[in-house]
Tab-separated table of C-alpha atoms and ligand atoms in Angstrom:
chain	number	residue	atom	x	y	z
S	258	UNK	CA	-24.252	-84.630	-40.865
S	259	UNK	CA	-26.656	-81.953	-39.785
S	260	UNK	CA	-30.038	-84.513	-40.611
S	261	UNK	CA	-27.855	-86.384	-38.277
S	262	UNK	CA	-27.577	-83.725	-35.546
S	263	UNK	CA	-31.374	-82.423	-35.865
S	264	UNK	CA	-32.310	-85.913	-35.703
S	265	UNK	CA	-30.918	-86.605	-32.032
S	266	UNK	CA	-32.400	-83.311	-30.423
S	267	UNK	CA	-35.746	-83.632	-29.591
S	268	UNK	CA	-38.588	-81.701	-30.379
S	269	UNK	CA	-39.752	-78.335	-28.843
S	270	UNK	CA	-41.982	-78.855	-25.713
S	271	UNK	CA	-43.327	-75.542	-26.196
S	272	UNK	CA	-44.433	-76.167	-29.351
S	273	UNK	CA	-45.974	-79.599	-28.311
S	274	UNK	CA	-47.811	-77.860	-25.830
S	275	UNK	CA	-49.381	-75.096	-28.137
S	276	UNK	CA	-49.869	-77.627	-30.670
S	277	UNK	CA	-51.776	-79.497	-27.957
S	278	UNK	CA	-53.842	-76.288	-27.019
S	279	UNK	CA	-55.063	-75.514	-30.715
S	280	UNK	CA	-56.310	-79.831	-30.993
S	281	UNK	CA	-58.642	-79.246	-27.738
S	282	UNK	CA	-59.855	-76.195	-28.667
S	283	UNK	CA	-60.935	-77.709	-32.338
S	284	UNK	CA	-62.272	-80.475	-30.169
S	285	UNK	CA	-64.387	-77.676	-28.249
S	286	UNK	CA	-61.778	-78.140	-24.856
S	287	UNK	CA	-59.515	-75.999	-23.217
S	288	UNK	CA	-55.683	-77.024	-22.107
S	289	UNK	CA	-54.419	-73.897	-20.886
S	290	UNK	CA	-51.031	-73.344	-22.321
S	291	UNK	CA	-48.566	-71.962	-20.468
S	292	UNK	CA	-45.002	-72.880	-21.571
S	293	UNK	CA	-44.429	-70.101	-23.620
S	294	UNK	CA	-41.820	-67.001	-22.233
S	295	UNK	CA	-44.297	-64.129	-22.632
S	296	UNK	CA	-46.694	-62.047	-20.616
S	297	UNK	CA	-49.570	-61.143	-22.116
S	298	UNK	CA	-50.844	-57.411	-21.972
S	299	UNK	CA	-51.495	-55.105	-24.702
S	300	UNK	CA	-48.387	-53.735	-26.395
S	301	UNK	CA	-47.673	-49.397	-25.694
S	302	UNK	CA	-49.558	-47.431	-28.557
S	303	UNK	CA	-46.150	-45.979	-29.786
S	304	UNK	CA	-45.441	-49.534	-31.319
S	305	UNK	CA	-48.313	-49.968	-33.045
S	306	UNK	CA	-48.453	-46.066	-34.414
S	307	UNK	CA	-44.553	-46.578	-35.224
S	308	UNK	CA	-45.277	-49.321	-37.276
S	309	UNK	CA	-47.763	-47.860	-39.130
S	310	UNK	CA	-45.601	-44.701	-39.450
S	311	UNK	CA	-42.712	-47.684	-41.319
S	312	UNK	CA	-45.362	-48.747	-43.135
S	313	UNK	CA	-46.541	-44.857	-44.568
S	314	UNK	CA	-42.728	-44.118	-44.946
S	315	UNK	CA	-42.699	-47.331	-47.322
S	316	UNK	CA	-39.667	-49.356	-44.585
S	317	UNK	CA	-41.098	-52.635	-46.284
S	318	UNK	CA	-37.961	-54.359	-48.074
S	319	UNK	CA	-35.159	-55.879	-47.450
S	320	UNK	CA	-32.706	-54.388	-45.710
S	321	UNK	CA	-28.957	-55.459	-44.893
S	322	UNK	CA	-29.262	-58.939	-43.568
S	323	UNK	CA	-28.850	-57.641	-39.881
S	324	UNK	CA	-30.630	-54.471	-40.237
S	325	UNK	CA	-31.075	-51.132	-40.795
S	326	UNK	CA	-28.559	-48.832	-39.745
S	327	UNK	CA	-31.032	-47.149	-37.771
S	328	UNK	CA	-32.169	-50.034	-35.811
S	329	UNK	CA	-28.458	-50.962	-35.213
S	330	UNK	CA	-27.557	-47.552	-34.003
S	331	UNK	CA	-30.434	-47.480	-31.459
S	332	UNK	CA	-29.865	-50.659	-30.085
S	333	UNK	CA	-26.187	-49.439	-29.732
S	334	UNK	CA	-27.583	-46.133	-28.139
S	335	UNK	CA	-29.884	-48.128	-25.887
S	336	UNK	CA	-26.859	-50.698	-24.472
S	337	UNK	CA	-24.792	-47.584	-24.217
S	338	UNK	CA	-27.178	-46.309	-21.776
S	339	UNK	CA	-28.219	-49.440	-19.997
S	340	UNK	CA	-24.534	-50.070	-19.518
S	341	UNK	CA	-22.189	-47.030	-19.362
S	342	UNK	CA	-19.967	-48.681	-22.354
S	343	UNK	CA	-19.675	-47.319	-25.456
S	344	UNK	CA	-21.183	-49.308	-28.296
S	345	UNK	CA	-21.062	-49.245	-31.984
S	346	UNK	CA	-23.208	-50.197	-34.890
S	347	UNK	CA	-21.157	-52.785	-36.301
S	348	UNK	CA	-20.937	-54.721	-33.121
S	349	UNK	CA	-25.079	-55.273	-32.967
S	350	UNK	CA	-26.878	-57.278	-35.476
S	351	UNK	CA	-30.422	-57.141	-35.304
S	352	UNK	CA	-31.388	-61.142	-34.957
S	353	UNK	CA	-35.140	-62.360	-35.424
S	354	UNK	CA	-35.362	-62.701	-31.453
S	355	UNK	CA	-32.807	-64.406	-29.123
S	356	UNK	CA	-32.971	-67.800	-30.638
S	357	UNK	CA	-31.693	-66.633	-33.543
S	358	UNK	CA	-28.675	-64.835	-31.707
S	359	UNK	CA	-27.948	-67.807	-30.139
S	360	UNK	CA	-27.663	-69.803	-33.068
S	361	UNK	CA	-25.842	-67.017	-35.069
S	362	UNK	CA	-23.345	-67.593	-32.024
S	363	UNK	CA	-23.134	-70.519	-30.876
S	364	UNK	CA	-22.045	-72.260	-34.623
S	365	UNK	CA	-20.212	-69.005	-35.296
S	366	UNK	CA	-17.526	-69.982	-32.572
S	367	UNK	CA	-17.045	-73.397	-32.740
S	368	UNK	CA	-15.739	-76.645	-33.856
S	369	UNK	CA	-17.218	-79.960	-34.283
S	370	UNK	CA	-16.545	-81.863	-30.926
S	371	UNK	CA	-15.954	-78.584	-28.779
S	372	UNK	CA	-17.394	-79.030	-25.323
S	373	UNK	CA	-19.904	-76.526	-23.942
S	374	UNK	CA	-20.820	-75.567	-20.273
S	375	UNK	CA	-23.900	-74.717	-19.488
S	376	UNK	CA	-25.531	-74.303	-16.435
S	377	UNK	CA	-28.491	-76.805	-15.186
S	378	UNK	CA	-31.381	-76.055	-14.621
S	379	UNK	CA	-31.780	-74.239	-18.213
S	380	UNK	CA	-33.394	-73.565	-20.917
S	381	UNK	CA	-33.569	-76.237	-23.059
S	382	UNK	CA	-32.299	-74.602	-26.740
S	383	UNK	CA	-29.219	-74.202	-25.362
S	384	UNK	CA	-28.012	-77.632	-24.872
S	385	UNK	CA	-29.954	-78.519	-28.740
S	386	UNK	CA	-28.210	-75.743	-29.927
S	387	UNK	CA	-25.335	-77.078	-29.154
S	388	UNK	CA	-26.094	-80.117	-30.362
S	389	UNK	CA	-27.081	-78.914	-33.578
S	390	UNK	CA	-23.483	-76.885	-33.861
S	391	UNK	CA	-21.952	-80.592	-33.342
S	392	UNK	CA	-20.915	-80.009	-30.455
S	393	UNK	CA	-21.100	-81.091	-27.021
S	394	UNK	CA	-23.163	-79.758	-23.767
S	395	UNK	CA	-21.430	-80.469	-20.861
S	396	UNK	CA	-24.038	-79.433	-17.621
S	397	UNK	CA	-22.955	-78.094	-14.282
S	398	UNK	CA	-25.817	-78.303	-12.158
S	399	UNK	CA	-27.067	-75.511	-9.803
S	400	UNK	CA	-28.489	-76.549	-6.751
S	401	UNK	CA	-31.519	-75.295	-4.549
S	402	UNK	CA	-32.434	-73.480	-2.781
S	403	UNK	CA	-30.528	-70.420	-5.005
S	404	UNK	CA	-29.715	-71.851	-7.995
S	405	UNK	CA	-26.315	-70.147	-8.116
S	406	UNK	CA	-23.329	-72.412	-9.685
S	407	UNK	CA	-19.962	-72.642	-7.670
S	408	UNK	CA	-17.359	-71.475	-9.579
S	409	UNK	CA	-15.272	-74.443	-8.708
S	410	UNK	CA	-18.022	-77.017	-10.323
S	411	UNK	CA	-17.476	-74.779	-13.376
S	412	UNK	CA	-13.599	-74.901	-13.467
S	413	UNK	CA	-13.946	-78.539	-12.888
S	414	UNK	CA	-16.136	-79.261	-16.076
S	415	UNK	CA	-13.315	-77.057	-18.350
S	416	UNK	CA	-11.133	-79.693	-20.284
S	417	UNK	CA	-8.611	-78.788	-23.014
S	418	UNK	CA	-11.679	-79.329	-25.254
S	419	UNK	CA	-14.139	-76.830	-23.391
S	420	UNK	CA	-14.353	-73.759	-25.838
S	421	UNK	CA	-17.410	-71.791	-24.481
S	422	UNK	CA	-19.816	-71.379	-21.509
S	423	UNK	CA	-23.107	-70.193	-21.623
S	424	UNK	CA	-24.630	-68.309	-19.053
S	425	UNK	CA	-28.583	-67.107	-18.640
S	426	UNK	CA	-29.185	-64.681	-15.828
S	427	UNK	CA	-31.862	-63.966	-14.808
S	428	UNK	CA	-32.311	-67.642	-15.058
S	429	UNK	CA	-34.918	-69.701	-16.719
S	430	UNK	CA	-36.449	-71.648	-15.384
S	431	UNK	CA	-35.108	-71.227	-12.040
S	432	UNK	CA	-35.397	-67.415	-11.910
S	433	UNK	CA	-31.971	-67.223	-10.131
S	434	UNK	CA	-29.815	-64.156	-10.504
S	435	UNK	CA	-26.087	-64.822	-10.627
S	436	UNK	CA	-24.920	-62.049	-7.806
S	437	UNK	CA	-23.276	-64.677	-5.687
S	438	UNK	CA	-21.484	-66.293	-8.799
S	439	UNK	CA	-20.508	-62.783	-9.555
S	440	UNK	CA	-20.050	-62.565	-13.644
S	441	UNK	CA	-16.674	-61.081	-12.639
S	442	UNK	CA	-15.280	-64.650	-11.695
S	443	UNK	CA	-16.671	-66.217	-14.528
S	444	UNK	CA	-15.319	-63.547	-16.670
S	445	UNK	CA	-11.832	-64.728	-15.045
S	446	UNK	CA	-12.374	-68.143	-15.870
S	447	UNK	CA	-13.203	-67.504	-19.337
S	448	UNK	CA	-10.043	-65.439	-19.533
S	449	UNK	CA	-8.020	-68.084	-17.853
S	450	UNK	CA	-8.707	-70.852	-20.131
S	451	UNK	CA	-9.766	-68.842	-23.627
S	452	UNK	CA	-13.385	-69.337	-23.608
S	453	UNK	CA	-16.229	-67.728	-25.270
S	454	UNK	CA	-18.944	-66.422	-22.653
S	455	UNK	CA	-22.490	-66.568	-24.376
S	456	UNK	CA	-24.573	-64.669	-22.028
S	457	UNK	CA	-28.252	-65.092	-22.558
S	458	UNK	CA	-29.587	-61.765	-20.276
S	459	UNK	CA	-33.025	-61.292	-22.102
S	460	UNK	CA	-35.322	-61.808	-19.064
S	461	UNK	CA	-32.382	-59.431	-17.342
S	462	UNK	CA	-34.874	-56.580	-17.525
S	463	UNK	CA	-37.287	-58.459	-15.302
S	464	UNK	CA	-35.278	-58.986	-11.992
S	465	UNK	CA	-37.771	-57.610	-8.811
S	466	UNK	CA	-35.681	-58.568	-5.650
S	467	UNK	CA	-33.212	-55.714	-5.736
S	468	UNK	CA	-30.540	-58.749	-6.588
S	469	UNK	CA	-27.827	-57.360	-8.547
S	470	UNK	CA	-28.392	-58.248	-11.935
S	471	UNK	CA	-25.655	-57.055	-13.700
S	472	UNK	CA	-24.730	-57.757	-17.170
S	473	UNK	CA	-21.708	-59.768	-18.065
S	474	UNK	CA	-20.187	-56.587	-20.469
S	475	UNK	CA	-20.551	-54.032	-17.272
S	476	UNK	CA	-18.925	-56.868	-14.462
S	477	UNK	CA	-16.416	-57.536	-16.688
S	478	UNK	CA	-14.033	-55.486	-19.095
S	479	UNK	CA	-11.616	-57.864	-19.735
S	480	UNK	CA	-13.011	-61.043	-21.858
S	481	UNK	CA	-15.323	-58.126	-23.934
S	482	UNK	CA	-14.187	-59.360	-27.158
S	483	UNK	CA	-14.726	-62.708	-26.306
S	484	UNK	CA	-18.449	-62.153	-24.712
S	485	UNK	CA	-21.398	-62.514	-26.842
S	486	UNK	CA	-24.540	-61.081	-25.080
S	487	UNK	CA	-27.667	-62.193	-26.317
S	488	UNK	CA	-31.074	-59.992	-25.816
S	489	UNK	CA	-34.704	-59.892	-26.860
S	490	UNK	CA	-36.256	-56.348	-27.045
S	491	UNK	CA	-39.115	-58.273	-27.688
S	492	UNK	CA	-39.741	-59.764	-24.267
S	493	UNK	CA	-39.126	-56.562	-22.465
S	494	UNK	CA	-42.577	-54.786	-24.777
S	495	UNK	CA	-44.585	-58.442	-24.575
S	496	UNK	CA	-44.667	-58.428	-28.469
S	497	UNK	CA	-42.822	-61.605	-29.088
S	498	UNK	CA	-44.264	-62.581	-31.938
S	499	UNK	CA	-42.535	-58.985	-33.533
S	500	UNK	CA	-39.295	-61.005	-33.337
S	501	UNK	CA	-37.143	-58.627	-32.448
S	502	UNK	CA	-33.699	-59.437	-30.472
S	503	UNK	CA	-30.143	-58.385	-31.053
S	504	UNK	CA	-26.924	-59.830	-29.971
S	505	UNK	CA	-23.844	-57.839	-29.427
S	506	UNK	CA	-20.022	-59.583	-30.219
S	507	UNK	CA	-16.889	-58.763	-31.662
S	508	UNK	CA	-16.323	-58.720	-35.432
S	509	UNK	CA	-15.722	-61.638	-36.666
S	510	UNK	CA	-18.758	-63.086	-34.765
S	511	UNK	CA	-21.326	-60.307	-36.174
S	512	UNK	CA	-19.387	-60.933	-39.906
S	513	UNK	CA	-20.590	-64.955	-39.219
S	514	UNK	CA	-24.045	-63.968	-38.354
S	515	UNK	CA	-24.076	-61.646	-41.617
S	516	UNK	CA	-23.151	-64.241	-43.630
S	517	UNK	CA	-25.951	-66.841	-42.258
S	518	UNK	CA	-28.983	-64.420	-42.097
S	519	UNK	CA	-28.186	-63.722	-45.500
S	520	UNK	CA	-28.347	-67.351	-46.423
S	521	UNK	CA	-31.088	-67.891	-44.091
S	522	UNK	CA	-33.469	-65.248	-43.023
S	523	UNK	CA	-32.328	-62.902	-45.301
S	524	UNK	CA	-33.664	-59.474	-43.205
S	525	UNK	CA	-35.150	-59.247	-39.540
S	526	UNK	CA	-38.427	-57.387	-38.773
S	527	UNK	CA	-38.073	-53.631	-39.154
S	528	UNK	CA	-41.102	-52.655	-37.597
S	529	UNK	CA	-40.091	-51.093	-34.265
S	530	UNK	CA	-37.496	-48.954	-34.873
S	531	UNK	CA	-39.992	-45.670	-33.847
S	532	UNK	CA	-40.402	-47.085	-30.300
S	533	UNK	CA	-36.624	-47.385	-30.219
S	534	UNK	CA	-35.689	-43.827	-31.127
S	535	UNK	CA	-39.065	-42.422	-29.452
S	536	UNK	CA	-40.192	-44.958	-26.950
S	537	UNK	CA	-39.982	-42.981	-23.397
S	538	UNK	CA	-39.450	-46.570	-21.504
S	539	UNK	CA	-43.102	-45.434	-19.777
S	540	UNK	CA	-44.517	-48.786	-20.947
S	541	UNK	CA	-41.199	-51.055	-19.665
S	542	UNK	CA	-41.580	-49.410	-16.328
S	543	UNK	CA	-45.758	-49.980	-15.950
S	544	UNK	CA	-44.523	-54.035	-16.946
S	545	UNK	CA	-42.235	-54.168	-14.868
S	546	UNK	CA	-44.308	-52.771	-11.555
S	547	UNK	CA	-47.285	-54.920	-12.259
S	548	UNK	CA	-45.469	-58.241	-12.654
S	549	UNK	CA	-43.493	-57.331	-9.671
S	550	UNK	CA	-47.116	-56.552	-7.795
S	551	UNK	CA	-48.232	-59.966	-9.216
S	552	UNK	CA	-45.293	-62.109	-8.171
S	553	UNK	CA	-45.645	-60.395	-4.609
S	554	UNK	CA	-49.316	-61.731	-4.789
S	555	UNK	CA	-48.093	-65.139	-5.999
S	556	UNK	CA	-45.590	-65.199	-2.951
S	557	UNK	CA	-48.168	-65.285	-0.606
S	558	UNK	CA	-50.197	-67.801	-2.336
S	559	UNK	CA	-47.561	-70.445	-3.091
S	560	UNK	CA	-46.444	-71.307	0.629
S	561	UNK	CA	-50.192	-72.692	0.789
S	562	UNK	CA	-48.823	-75.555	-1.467
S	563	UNK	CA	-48.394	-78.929	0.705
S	564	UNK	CA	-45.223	-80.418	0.352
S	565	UNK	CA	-43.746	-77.580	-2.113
S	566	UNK	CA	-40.966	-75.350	-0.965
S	567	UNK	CA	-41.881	-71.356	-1.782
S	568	UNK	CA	-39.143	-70.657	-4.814
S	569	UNK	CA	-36.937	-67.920	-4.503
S	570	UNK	CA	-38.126	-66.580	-7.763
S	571	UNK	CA	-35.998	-63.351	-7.992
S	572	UNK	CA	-37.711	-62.024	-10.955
S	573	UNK	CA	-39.191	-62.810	-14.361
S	574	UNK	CA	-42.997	-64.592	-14.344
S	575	UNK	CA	-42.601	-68.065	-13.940
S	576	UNK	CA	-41.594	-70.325	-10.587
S	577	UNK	CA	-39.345	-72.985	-10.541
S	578	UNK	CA	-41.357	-75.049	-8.043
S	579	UNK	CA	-39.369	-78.359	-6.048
S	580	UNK	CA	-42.236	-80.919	-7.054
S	581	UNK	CA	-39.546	-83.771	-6.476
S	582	UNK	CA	-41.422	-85.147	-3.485
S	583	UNK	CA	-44.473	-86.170	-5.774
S	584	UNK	CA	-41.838	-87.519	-8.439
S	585	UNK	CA	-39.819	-89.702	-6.294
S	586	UNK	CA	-39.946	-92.478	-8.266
S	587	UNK	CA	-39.826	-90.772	-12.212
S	588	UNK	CA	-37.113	-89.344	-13.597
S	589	UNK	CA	-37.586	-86.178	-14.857
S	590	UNK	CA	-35.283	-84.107	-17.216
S	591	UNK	CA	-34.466	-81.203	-14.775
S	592	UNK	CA	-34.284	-78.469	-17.677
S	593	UNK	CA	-38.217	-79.198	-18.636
S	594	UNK	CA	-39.863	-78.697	-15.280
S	595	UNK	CA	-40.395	-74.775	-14.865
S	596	UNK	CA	-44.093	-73.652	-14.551
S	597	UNK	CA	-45.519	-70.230	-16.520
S	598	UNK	CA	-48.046	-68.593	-14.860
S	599	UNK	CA	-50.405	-66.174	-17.109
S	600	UNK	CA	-52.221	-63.016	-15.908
S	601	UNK	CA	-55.065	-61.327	-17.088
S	602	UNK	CA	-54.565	-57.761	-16.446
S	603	UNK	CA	-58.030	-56.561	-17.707
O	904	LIG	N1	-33.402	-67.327	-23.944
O	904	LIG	C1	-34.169	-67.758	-22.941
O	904	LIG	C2	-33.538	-67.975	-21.612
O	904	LIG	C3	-35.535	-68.010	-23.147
O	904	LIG	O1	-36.276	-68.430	-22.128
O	904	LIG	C4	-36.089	-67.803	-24.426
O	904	LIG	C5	-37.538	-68.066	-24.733
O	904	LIG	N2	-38.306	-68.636	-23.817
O	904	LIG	C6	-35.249	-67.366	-25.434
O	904	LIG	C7	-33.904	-67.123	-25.167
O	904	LIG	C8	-35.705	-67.182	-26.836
O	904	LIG	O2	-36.596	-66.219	-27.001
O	904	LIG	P1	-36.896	-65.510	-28.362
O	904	LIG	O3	-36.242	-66.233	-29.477
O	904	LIG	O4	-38.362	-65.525	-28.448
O	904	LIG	O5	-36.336	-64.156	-28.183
């Protein structure tokens, strides 16, 4: 059943693509890759010494499959903060980035032929996820120029079968923020017809237009137990390949995920826990005010473009550019057309 399920989702893009970039490079050519959701700029120091400080303390085995205490507790200590809730431990695995959350999630709440909605344009794990759950993605598309799904093409996808919807703000690839579907409604919705809200807010450090980017647990009391909010602490420190995300959710969601990592992945990283406890956010806010400097630059170069409407790109470091006037006669798979753009900050 699941060779069957892995079988019909296609392949990662992003991997194509670095795949692609390694083959020219060994050929003595450059393809510039620049699929992948990362910024590249040296890491803060306090990482790398608290690392080294897990390393002298001898933090090198396994721990419980969704991590140290510790770890837990300071994520729980961090969302407290970020969101004026109270958090506990037991309701934040650690997860080997947000991938893994999601698919600690997504199978943990649902049956084989449940429908999904997910808002298009998105990422496209979400709808393979999905898939690979044996389930079924069901798309409401967003349109231009914001991006922002009506909440009445959302109640319309809901069938007696529809058992979740997954939201991303801020968006990728369309770098939308969803203050004008306001999480409250959605959190109505999900209330009114018993679904599970998987909201995917790991970019939702990144948002630059003063939009209200609000995350699903603060809009929202009243579906908390049945909201699972993915993040990547990862993304926010550029050290992606640390693998370091967590996903908060009631019990019986967090028991499922302890029973697959420790089938699966046994033990996320344990490396950054010093930053956590210590980290002063310095580093977060110097990120944040340069790709907001370098998205203001990119603002004034994109309406140069012929043809190509300036995005609305409310945050993040990619724009979701409208190249449909060149593509008139191709059809393209509207989750696989967002663009990265890289900086070099030296
Ligand atoms: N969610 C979204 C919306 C993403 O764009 C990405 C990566 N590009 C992820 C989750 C997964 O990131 P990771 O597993 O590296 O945390």
């Amino acid at each position: 059943m699941l060779a069957q399920q892995i079988s019909s989702v296609p392949g990662s893009g992003t991997a194509a693509a670095r795949e692609a970039a390694e083959i020219a490079a060994e050929a003595g050519g450059q393809l510039i890759d620049l699929t992948g959701g990362q910024v590249i700029i040296e890491p803060p120091s306090s990482l790398a010494e608290g690392a080294i400080a897990a390393i002298n303390a001898g933090t090198n085995q396994y721990t419980d499959s969704i991590g140290l205490k510790s770890s837990c507790k300071a994520f729980a200590d961090k969302l407290s903060a970020q969101t004026g809730l109270g958090w506990n431990t037991e309701e934040i695995p650690i997860t080997a980035g947000a991938k893994q959350g999601l698919l600690d999630a997504i199978p943990g709440v649902l049956e084989p032929a449940d429908e999904v909605i997910i808002i298009r344009p998105c990422w496209p794990t979400f709808q393979s996820q999905v898939i690979l759950a044996g389930a079924k993605p069901v798309f409401v598309e967003a349109r231009s120029p914001t991006y922002v799904p009506e909440i009445i093409a959302i109640r319309t996808a809901v069938t007696p079968r529809t058992k979740a919807i997954i939201i991303n703000s801020l968006n990728n690839a369309t770098c939308a923020v969803s203050d004008q579907t306001p999480p409250q409604t959605i959190g109505d919705l999900a209330i009114n017809y018993l679904l599970w809200i998987v909201s995917d807010e790991c970019y939702s450090s990144l948002a630059f237009t003063g939009a209200r980017q609000e995350s699903i647990v603060m809009a929202h009391l009243g579906p908390r137990s049945g909201t699972i909010l993915i993040n990547a602490f990862h993304k926010e420190l550029a050290i992606t390949g640390w693998r370091q995300g967590y996903f908060v959710a009631a019990p019986e969601v967090v028991a499922a995920a302890k029973k697959l990592h420790s089938y699966t992945t046994s033990t996320p990283n344990v490396a950054i826990l010093d930053h956590l406890q210590f980290g002063d956010g310095s580093f977060e806010r110097t990120m944040h005010q340069r790709l907001s400097l370098a998205r203001k630059t990119d603002l004034r170069i994109l309406p140069g473009l012929v043809d190509v409407p300036t995005p609305s790109a409310e945050g993040s470091f990619f724009f979701y550019l409208n190249l449909s006037r060149f593509f008139a006669d191709v059809t393209v798979n509207p989750s696989v057309r967002s663009a990265t753009i890289a900086y070099d900050w030296s």
